[in-house]
Amino acid sequence: MQRRTLLAAATAAPAILPFLARAQGTQKATLRLKWLAQTQFAGFYLAKARGYYEAEGIDLTINPGGPNLLTENLVASGADTFGLSGGTDSVFAAREKNLPVVCIGVAHQQTPFVFVSRADGPIRTIQDFKGKTITTWFTGANYVLLGMLAKAGLKPGDFTMQPQQVSVTPFVDGQVDVVTATRYNEFYTLMTRIGRDKLRTFVAEDQGITFPRDTLIVSETTTRQRPEMVRGFLRASIRGWRDALKDQKAGVDAVMTAAPSLNRDHQEFMLAEAGKLMTAGAAAQQGLFWIDETAVRSAHDFLRQYEVIKAPVDLAKVYDGSFLAAIPAAGRMA
């Protein structure tokens, strides 16, 4: 009877859920990032530093990603509980491979990366990618690029696509013709080393399509067996991100505590740019990590049309906004 009373009270007053979580015991969990520690992930680091996950009964370990790690694989296998994966595109690809991952939130509401060539070079249109060497990340960006090139009439044999590593030096040195750059990271480096006026960019939005990115994922098993932990993780993460966007110094500090060798000026630039992506589009009205069903459907249909993914994905099954919707709208706003 006492347990029923507590659960009824929790339904009536969501604010007491963290206390219930602690009373029921702390659960260990991990968050696998899509890349190395940087302020692209500041809200998660700040949430951990300020005890927000602990307040939800979650003992969270943040694991960095890297060029050879695919977050969807790690979450699907149970190696990690939560993941910040490539994007809508990589989630589609994972489900096409029957990986049991579910998206519970989307951080970046717009395509955060661009494909870059030299402004004084022979590449002036996307059709000019023919016969050229391109580097990109094989964690989702490759699917976006394949779709864009297919729309331009190019087939995989018409160009050379190679995995992109951490450094953009091969592009700077002229070893590759096109490089992939996020607006908040590699593009900053390219502007610093080459100059903005010497770069030409190609973006998905040029073709009328947006690929929401930095998708929060869990396994189907976790959504079934630990739904309250999923809700608690989202509550804590959003608290951390709201703090990081309002007090960007604190967000940068939290990340640089974990990775002190980072360049602070770059990290400040990155957090400001990431904030723009996180509060764009539908998130401006619906709040952080909102799943824009229209944008997801559009991205899916684009990749299907150009046969980047070979079979349709059951979007209603793969994108679950119910955990996010359980958080009051005011609590989601940046």
PDB file of C-alpha atoms in Angstrom, residues 3-18 20 228 231 235 326 328:
ATOM      1  CA  ARG A   3       4.489   1.733  -2.532  1.00  0.00           C
ATOM      2  CA  ARG A   4       1.229   2.493  -4.359  1.00  0.00           C
ATOM      3  CA  THR A   5       0.952   5.752  -2.440  1.00  0.00           C
ATOM      4  CA  LEU A   6       4.483   6.749  -3.429  1.00  0.00           C
ATOM      5  CA  LEU A   7       3.882   5.925  -7.087  1.00  0.00           C
ATOM      6  CA  ALA A   8       0.629   7.868  -7.105  1.00  0.00           C
ATOM      7  CA  ALA A   9       2.396  10.829  -5.560  1.00  0.00           C
ATOM      8  CA  ALA A  10       5.124  10.596  -8.189  1.00  0.00           C
ATOM      9  CA  THR A  11       2.500  10.760 -10.920  1.00  0.00           C
ATOM     10  CA  ALA A  12       0.963  13.833  -9.349  1.00  0.00           C
ATOM     11  CA  ALA A  13       4.280  15.533  -8.576  1.00  0.00           C
ATOM     12  CA  PRO A  14       7.114  14.719 -11.044  1.00  0.00           C
ATOM     13  CA  ALA A  15       9.539  16.796  -8.974  1.00  0.00           C
ATOM     14  CA  ILE A  16       9.818  14.039  -6.348  1.00  0.00           C
ATOM     15  CA  LEU A  17      10.900  11.391  -8.871  1.00  0.00           C
ATOM     16  CA  PRO A  18      14.632  11.978  -8.294  1.00  0.00           C
ATOM     17  CA  LEU A  20      12.287   8.078  -5.370  1.00  0.00           C
ATOM     18  CA  GLU A 228      12.247   5.599 -15.550  1.00  0.00           C
ATOM     19  CA  ARG A 231      13.352   9.621 -18.311  1.00  0.00           C
ATOM     20  CA  ARG A 235      15.826  15.226 -17.285  1.00  0.00           C
ATOM     21  CA  ALA A 326       7.004  13.294 -20.130  1.00  0.00           C
ATOM     22  CA  PRO A 328       7.005  19.536 -18.918  1.00  0.00           C
TER      23      PRO A 328
END
